[in-house]
Amino acid sequence: MTATGATWRNWGRTESVQPVRVERPDSAGAVQRAVTSAAASGLRIKPVGSGHSFTGIAVAPGVQLDLADVSGVIAADPATGRVTLGAGTRLYDLPRLLAPYGLALANMGDIDRQTIAGATSTGTHGTGLGFGGLATQIVAAKLVTGTGELIEVSETVRPELLPAVRVGLGALGVLVEVTLQLVPAFVLHAVERIEPLDAVLGAWGERVAGADHFEFYWFPHTGSAMTKTNTRLPGDAPRDPLGRVSRWVDDELLANGLYRGVCALGRVAPSTTPFLARQLDRFTGDRDFADFSPAVFTTNRSVRFREMEYALPLEAVPSAFGAVRSLIERKGWRVSFPLEVRAAASDENWLSTAYGRDTGYIAVHRYFREDPTEYFTAVEAIMDDHGGRPHWGKMHTQTEVTLREKYPRFDDFLAVRDELDPEGVFRNPYLDRVLGVRASVDAG
């Protein structure tokens, strides 16, 4: 199906574009035809996913591909735990789709609006020092290259390409299928506590090493951290889920409804932000519950924001966090959104933010109606000083020159890009900035 492009905006309202046209293929063959047609017309083409990236990684000025109809379970082998999904499958559909097979993702982030292809291609991750990002679960993939060829990459077919394709940034081709190595469905026991921030930072290494999944949030202008510790239990373990009313009060009324009001008031009256942050600390109570993993990993986020996240060497987190904390205090900024701090295992995917090192993540946010530029620019300088790598789907100002220094296999990735997309069919302004443009391809 083809339609004239209306204006597209991403979720965070940081990017917008009016494509020449929008195509909605329903098969790998239809994707091939769309790519071939775009190339013949001199247009570039991009799949859009859910639009949950804050960067312009999915912006498609030419042909925008909506892969919503390339979704669902294509094949499943419960004995091995491997499931092949259409690339447009939304993460929030996976619990329903995987339930008949008794399987689950080994780890998830706290947002499930993304497509599986978009989440893996941008390096989306959760938390837990024993677990890599979502892309580490990919064992095979099919993608349409810039010449319209459908190729397979797996542990046995062109395995040398897997470390590039898993976190491919949409630069290598259009993913149409991904095969994941899943795990038996499991229960998470969640413990959420308000703790002294300095104590949490002082025990950072021990906390992340001593838990299956550990993270914390800090509201600037307070001395407290909201810690979240999740322990993995077998799938038949007793569950004690949050009640419907309790979850609505905590996650909708307080986390979204009240917080939306706090952000709006903080925008027009910044001086109220420290007081309101301290009240949020008081309203955010301790929780202890157990449920199937997707219900614990993910949270509904309806208050729009803009985000920048940097991946750091694990041991650098306390120092970098302290520098950001001091920066906010020194500048007298009134920041209503919390900092989020997580950890993930080292992996070998070439453009993974956790490539070659156990990694800690620090994310900063601003309400979407506030200009984040000054805050994010200053925080980014701190992250650079601590060896940081930016999340590909979150705001940053890095370029090909600076990123090459951060990724040892950067040029190997570019070689794969040049092989699979020789004419630059999948380029867009964001990819040109972070990957550069070959001299043999028109930079226009």
Short mmCIF file of N, CA and C in Angstrom, two decimals, residues 25 222 272 360:
data_model
loop_
_atom_site.label_atom_id
_atom_site.label_comp_id
_atom_site.label_asym_id
_atom_site.label_seq_id
_atom_site.Cartn_x
_atom_site.Cartn_y
_atom_site.Cartn_z
N PRO A 25 4.43 -2.19 3.28
CA PRO A 25 4.57 -3.54 2.74
C PRO A 25 4.08 -4.59 3.74
N THR A 222 17.05 16.72 45.48
CA THR A 222 16.76 15.86 46.63
C THR A 222 18.02 15.08 46.99
N THR A 272 9.59 26.59 41.79
CA THR A 272 8.83 25.60 42.55
C THR A 272 9.39 24.20 42.40
N GLY A 360 27.89 1.07 32.47
CA GLY A 360 26.87 1.77 33.23
C GLY A 360 26.26 2.85 32.35
#
